[in-house]
XYZ file of C-alpha atoms in Angstrom:
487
model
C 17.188 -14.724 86.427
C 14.504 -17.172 85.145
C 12.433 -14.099 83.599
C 15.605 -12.667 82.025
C 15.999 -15.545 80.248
C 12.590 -16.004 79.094
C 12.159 -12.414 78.351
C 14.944 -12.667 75.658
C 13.978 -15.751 74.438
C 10.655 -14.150 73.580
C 12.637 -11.381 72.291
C 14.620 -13.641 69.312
C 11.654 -15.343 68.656
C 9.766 -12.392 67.664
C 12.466 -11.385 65.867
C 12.346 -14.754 64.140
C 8.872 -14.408 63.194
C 9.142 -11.152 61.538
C 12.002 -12.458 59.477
C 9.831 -15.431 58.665
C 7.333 -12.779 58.018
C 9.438 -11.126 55.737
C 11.656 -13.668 53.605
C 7.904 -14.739 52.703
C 6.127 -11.692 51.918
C 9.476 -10.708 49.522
C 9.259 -14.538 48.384
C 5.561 -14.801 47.253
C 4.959 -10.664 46.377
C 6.903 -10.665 42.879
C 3.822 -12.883 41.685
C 0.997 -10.378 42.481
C 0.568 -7.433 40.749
C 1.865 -3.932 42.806
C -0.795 -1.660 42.120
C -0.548 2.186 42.267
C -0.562 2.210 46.660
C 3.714 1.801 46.248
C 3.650 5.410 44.787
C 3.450 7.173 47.697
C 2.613 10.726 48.049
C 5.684 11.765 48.968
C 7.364 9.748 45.666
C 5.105 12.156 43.765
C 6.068 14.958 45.390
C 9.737 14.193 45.021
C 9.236 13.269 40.997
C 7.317 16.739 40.331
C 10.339 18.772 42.383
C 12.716 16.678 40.066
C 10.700 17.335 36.960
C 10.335 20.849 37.381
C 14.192 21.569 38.216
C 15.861 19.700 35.504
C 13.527 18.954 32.660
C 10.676 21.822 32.499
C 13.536 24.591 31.816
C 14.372 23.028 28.876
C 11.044 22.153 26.947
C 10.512 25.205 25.465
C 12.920 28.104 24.715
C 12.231 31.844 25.675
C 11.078 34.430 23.047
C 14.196 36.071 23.413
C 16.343 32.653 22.537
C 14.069 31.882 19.507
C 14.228 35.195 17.928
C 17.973 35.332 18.031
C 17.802 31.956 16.083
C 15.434 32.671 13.946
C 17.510 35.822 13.005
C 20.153 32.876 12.022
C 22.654 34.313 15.291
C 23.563 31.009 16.004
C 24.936 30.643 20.080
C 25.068 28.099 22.297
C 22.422 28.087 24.497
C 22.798 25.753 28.153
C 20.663 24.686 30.692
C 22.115 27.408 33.169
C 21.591 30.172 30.860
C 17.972 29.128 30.441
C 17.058 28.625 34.393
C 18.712 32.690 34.753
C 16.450 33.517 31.917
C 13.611 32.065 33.255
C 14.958 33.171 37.190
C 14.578 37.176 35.598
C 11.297 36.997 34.056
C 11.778 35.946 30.617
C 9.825 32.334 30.879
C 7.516 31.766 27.574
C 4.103 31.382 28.444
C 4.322 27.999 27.005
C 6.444 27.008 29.733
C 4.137 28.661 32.342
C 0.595 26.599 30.730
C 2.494 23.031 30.746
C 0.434 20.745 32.748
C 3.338 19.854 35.020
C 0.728 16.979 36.695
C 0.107 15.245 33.440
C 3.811 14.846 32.790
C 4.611 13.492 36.502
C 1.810 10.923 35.812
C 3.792 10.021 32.467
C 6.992 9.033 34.131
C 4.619 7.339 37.146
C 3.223 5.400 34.240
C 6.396 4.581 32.912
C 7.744 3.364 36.007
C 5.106 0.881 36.519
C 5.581 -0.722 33.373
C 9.176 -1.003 33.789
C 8.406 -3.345 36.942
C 5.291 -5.294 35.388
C 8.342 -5.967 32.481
C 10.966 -6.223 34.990
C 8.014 -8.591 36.799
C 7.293 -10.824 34.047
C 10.937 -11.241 33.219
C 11.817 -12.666 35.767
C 8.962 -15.408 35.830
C 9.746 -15.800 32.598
C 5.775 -15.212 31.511
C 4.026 -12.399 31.464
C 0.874 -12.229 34.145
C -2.227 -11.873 32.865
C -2.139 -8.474 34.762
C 0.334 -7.308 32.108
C -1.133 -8.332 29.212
C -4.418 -6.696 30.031
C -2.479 -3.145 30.767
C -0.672 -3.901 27.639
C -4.049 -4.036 25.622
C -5.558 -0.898 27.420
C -2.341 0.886 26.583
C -2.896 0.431 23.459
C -6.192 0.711 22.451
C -7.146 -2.672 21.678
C -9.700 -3.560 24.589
C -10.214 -6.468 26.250
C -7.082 -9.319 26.143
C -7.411 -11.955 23.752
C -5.197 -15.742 23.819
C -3.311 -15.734 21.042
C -4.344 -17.534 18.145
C -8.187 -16.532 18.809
C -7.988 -12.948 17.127
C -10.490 -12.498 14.540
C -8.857 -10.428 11.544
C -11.190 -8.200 9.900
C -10.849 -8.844 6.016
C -11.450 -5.849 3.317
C -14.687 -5.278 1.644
C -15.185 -6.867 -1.754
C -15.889 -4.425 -3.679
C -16.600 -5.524 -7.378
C -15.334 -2.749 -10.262
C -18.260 -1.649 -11.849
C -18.024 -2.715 -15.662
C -17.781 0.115 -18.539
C -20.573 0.197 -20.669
C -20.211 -1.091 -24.137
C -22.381 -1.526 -27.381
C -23.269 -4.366 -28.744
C -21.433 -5.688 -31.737
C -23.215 -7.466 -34.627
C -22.353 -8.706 -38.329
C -21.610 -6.456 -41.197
C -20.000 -8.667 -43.794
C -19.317 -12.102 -44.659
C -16.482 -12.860 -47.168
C -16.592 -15.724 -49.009
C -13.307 -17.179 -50.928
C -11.306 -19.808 -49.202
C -12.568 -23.912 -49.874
C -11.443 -24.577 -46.511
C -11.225 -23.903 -43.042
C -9.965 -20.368 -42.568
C -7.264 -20.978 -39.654
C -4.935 -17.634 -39.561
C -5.498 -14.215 -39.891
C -3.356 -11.079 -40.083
C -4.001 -7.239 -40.419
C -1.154 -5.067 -41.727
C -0.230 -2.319 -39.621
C -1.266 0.245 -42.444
C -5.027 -1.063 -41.563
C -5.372 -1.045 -45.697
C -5.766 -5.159 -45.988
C -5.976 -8.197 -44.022
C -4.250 -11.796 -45.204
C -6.206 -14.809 -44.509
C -4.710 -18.504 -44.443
C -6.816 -21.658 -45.093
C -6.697 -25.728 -44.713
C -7.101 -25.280 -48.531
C -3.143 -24.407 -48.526
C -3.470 -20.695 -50.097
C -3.052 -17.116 -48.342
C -5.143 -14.608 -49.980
C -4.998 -11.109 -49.309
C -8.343 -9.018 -48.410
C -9.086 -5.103 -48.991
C -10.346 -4.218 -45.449
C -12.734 -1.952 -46.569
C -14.639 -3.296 -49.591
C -14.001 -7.179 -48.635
C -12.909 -7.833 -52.369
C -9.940 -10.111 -52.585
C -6.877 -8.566 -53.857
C -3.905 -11.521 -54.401
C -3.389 -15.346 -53.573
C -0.513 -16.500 -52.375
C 0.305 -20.608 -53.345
C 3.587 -21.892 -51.977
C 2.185 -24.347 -49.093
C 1.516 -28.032 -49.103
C -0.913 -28.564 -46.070
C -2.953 -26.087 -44.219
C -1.684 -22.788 -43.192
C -2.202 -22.093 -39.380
C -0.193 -18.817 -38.858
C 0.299 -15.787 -40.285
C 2.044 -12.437 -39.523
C 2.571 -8.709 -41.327
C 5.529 -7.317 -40.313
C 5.961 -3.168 -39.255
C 9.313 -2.838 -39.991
C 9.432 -4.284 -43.212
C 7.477 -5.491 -46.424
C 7.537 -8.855 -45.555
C 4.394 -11.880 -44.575
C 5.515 -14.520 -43.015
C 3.254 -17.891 -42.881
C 3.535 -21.132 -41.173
C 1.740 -24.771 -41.812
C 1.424 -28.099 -41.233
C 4.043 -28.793 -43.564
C 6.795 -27.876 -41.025
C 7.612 -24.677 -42.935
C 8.402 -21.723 -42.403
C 7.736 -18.559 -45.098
C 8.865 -15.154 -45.834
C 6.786 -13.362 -48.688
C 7.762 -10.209 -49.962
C 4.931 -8.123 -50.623
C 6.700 -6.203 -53.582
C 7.219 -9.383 -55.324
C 4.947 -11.405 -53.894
C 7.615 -14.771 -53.767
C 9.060 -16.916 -51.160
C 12.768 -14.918 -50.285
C 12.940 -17.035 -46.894
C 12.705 -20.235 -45.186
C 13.486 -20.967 -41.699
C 13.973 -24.942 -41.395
C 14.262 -27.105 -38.330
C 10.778 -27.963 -37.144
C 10.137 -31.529 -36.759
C 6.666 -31.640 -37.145
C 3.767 -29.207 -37.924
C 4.402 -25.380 -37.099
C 1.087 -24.015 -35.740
C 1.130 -20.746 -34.291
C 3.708 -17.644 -34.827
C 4.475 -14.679 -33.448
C 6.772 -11.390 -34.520
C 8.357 -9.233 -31.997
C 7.754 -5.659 -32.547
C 11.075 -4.317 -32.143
C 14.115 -6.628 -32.999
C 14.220 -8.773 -36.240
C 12.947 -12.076 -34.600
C 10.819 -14.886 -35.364
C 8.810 -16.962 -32.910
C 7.492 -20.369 -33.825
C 5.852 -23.025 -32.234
C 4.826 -26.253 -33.216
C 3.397 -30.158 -32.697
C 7.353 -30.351 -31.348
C 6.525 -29.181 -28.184
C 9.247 -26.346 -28.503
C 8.842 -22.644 -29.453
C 11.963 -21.753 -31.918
C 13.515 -18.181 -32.222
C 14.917 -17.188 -35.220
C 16.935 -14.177 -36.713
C 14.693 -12.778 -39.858
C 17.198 -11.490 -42.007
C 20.240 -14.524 -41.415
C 17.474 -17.628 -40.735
C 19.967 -18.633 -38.289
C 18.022 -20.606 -35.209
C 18.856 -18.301 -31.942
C 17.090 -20.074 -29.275
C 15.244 -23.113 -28.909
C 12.420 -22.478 -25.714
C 11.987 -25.935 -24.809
C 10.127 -27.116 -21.568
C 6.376 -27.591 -23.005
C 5.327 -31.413 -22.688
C 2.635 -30.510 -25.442
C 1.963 -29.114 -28.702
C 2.463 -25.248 -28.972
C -0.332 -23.922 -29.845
C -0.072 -19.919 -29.461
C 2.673 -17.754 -28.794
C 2.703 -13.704 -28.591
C 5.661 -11.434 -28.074
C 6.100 -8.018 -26.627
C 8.799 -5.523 -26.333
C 9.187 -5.959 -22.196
C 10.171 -9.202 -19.951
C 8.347 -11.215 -20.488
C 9.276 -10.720 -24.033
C 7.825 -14.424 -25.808
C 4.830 -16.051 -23.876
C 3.646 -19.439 -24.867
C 0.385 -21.344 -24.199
C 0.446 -25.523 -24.841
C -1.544 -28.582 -24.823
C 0.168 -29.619 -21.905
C -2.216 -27.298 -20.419
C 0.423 -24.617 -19.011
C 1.153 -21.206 -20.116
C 5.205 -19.967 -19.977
C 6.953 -16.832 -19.526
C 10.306 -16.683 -21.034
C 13.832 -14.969 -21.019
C 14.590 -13.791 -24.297
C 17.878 -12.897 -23.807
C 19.005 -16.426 -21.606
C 16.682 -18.748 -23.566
C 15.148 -19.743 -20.205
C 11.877 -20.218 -18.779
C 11.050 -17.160 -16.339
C 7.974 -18.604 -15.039
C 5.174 -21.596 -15.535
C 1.539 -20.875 -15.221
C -0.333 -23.961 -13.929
C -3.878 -22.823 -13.479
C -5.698 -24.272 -16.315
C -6.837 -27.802 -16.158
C -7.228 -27.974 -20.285
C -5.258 -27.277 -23.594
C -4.454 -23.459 -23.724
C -5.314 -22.788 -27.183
C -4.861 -18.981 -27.470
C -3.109 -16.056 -25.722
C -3.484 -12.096 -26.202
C -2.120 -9.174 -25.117
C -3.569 -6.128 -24.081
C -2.451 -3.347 -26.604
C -1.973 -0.578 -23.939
C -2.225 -2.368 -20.484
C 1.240 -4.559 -19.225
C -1.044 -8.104 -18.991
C -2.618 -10.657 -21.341
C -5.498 -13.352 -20.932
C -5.092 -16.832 -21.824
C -7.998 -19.583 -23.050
C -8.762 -22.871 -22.534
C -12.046 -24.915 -22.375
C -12.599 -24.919 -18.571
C -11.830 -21.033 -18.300
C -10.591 -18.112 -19.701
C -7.750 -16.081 -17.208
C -6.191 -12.852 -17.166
C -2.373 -12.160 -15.956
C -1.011 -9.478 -14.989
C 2.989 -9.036 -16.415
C 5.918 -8.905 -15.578
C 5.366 -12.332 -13.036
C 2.321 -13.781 -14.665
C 0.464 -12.628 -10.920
C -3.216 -14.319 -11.480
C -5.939 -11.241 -11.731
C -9.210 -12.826 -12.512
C -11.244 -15.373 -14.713
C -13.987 -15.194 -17.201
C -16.453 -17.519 -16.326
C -19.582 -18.265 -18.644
C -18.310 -19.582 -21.893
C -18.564 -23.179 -21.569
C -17.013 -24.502 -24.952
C -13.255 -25.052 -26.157
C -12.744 -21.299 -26.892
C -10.274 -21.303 -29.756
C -9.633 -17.532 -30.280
C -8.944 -14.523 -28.265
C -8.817 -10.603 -28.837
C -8.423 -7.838 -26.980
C -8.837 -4.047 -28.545
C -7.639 -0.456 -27.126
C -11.146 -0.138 -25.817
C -10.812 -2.634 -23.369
C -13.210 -4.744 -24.827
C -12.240 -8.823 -25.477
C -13.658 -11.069 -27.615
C -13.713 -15.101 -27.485
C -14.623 -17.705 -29.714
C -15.534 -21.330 -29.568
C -15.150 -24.574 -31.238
C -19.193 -24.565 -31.429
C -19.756 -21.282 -33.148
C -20.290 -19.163 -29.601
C -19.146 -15.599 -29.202
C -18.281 -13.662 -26.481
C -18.186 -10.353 -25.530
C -16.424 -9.185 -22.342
C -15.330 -6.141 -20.097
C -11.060 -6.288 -19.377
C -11.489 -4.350 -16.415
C -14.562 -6.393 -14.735
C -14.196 -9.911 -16.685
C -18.257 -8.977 -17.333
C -19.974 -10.555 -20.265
C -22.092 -7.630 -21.673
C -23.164 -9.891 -24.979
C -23.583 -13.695 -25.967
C -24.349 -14.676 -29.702
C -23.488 -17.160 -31.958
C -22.577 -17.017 -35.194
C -24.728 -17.708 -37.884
C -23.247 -20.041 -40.887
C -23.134 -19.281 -44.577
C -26.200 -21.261 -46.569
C -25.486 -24.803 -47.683
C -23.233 -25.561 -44.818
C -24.226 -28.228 -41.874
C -24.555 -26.584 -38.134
C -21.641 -28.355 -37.569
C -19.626 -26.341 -39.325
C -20.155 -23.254 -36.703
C -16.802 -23.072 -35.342
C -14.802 -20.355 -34.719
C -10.990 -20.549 -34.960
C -9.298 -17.443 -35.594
C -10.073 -13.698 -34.868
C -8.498 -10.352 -34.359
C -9.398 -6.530 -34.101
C -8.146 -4.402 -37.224
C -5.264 -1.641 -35.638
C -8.574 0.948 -34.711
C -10.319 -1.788 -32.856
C -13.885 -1.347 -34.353
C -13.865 -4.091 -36.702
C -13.750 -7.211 -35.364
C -12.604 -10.524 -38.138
C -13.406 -14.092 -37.510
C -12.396 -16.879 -39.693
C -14.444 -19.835 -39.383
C -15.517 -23.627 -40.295
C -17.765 -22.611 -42.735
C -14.940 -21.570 -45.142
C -16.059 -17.520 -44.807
C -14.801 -14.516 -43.340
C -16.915 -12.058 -41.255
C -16.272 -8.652 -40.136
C -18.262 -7.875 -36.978
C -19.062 -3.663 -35.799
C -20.299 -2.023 -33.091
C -24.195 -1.491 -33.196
C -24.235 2.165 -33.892
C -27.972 2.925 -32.863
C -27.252 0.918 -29.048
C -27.274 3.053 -26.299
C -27.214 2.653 -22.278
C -30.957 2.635 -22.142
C -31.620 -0.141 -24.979
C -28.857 -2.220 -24.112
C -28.389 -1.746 -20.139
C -25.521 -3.287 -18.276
C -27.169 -6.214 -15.808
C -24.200 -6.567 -13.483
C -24.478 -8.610 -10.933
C -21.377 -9.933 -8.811
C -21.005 -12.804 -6.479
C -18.385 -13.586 -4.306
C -18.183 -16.826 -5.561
C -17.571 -16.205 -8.580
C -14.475 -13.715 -7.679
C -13.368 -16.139 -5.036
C -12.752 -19.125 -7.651
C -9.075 -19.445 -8.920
């Protein structure tokens, strides 16, 4: 009776143990990773039979089925019809090469990352284990902690400057008794108009230099002018607050545009409507309607003088460059400022557009920057002229030019922002070194005559060196990353 008892005490507590055994294998087994030994052989077995019965019928169709769609005999074609097909003979040869083994290892595959996720889910991280299967899945290697991946950044690769000869002097024009401050070219390329501290405009032939007409009307220095396209007018600002339209068939005054309230120092025309930009010691740029003289929008927002404004046919349609050191995009049609450019540390003192290319480069004395339109996205600077630069132009050629408060010129590359020439310019005789300033310039409509007006009361016209080739004058281009880095 004793040994019964004790037999089938044993008994439960075996049974006890194995339970114990079991609650803590299930309990502590989800951590570990199961490897590939819980696919059995017979799981395989069982996956291949299913794969072949249900899915391999229908991965390809027999020749029979494709030529009757092909021959646009449209019928519907079932999984039955297929396995009686392929039951009589007519199985592609397609069917017969598929590497049945390959796809059972897919699904196997599959299946094991549906438990590592299943896993991982349900200790809410994922195991190492998984993360390094993820990676080898993928192609990426070995498994990296997050925030330690090294990103591989592109190349720099510098654009190669375009080759360009050397410009040099070909006449000096000598007229004005004072600082020549504005200049203009007509759009018939016949004559240029020149205005001066000394108060007059005179009007140049572009081809001999000889001086054609001046133009009184002023009371303090001129600082802008502008030739219209559409119609036979000049129009001329000054320090005087005015505003002027000449017409060049009478050569008077038919228009004044009041409501500056100090000195009007740059202006701009826009090619295509009848509109007049001005900007001034104010700190505003003022729109006007040519024909009525009616003020349209007042573009207000600078903390600084004005002092250069351009205008294009496209948003932005007026840009403006101040003293307060910012450059501004602006709305035409709301009055409003699109955008502010805060990259320069110094007085922007000139902008100009590109004549073909949707950007423009503005100038101050700590850098010269180019911009690409319609957001004013930065592109690149033009490092190496170290003075106030006073003037830009930019010609069809892609060639710009930029001139300083101390007489230095420079030549540069759009594309590249690649000085290919440095000079100074060389002042009339009787005149102080002093008086080697630069403060206006612009390309006549071909773009191979360059005109500078300048402290030393002349005009010069600047050409291309006709005789300069790649071998005399060789582009020394060297890049550094700094120098593309800096913004």
């Amino acid at each position: 009776m004793a040994s019964t008892q004790h037999r089938e005490g044993s008994v439960e507590l075996r049974t006890l143990a194995r339970a114990t055994v079991d609650s803590t294998r299930a309990l502590f087994n989800g951590s570990s990773v199961v490897q590939n030994d819980a696919l059995t052989e017979s799981q395989k077995v069982k996956i291949a039979a299913k794969y072949r019965a249900e899915y391999l019928s229908s991965l390809n169709l027999p020749r029979s089925i494709e030529q009757t769609a092909n021959s646009k005999q449209t019928q519907l074609v079932t999984a039955p019809q297929v396995r009686k097909q392929i039951a009589y003979g007519g199985t592609s040869t397609s069917i017969i090469q598929t590497n049945v083994e390959e796809q059972v290892q897919q699904v196997l595959g599959s299946m094991r990352g549906k438990e590592q996720k299943a896993r991982a889910k349900k200790h809410k991280t994922p195991t190492r284990e998984l993360v390094q299967a993820a990676a080898q899945r993928s192609g990426a290697g070995e498994y990296v902690p997050a925030g330690q991946q090294i990103v591989r950044k592109r190349n720099y690769e510098p654009v190669k400057p375009v080759w360009h000869a050397p410009w040099k002097l070909m006449r000096v024009i000598s007229g004005h008794i004072g600082w020549v401050r504005a200049l203009a070219v007509e759009p018939g390329n016949q004559w240029f108009a020149s205005g001066s501290v000394d108060r007059t405009i005179k009007i140049w032939d572009l081809a001999s230099g000889t001086l054609k007409l001046t133009l009184t009307g002023h009371i303090s220095p001129v600082r802008g002018l502008a030739v219209s396209g559409r119609h036979p007018y000049l129009f001329s600002c000054g320090e005087d607050k005015q505003v002027k339209c000449w017409d060049l068939e009478t050569n008077k005054v038919v228009r004044q545009y009041h409501g500056h309230l100090s000195g009007v120092y740059t202006l701009a025309l826009h090619p295509t409507l009848d509109v007049l930009v001005t900007g001034g010691r104010d700190s505003v740029a003022r729109v006007w309607d040519m024909r009525t003289k009616q003020q349209i929008h007042v573009l207000a927002g600078h903390r600084g003088t004005v002092a250069t404004v351009a205008c294009q046919d496209a948003d932005p349609q007026v840009i403006t460059g101040s003293m307060d050191s910012t450059v501004r995009l602006w709305d035409l049609a709301a009055g409003k400022s699109m955008t502010t450019l805060t990259h320069h540390k110094k007085a922007v003192r000139s902008i100009a557009l590109h004549p073909s290319e949707f950007g423009f480069a503005s100038a101050s004395s700590d850098s010269i920057r180019q911009w690409r339109c319609p957001r004013g996205d930065f592109v690149q600077s033009f490092d190496g002229h170290s003075s106030i630069v006073n003037t830009l132009s930019v010609n069809s050629d892609g060639v710009m030019f930029s001139g300083g408060d101390d007489g230095s010129m420079r030549f540069w590359d759009w594309r590249s922002a690649y000085c290919f020439q440095q000079t100074e310019t060389v002042v009339q005789p009787g005149s102080l070194d002093s008086e080697a300033g630069i403060f206006c310039s612009t390309f006549d409509r071909t773009g191979f005559r360059l005109i500078t007006g300048e402290a030393d009361k002349t005009i010069k016209i600047w050409k291309e060196d006709d005789e300069a080739t790649e071998e005399t004058h060789p582009v020394d281009f060297r890049p550094s990353l700094s120098r593309r880095l800096r913004y």
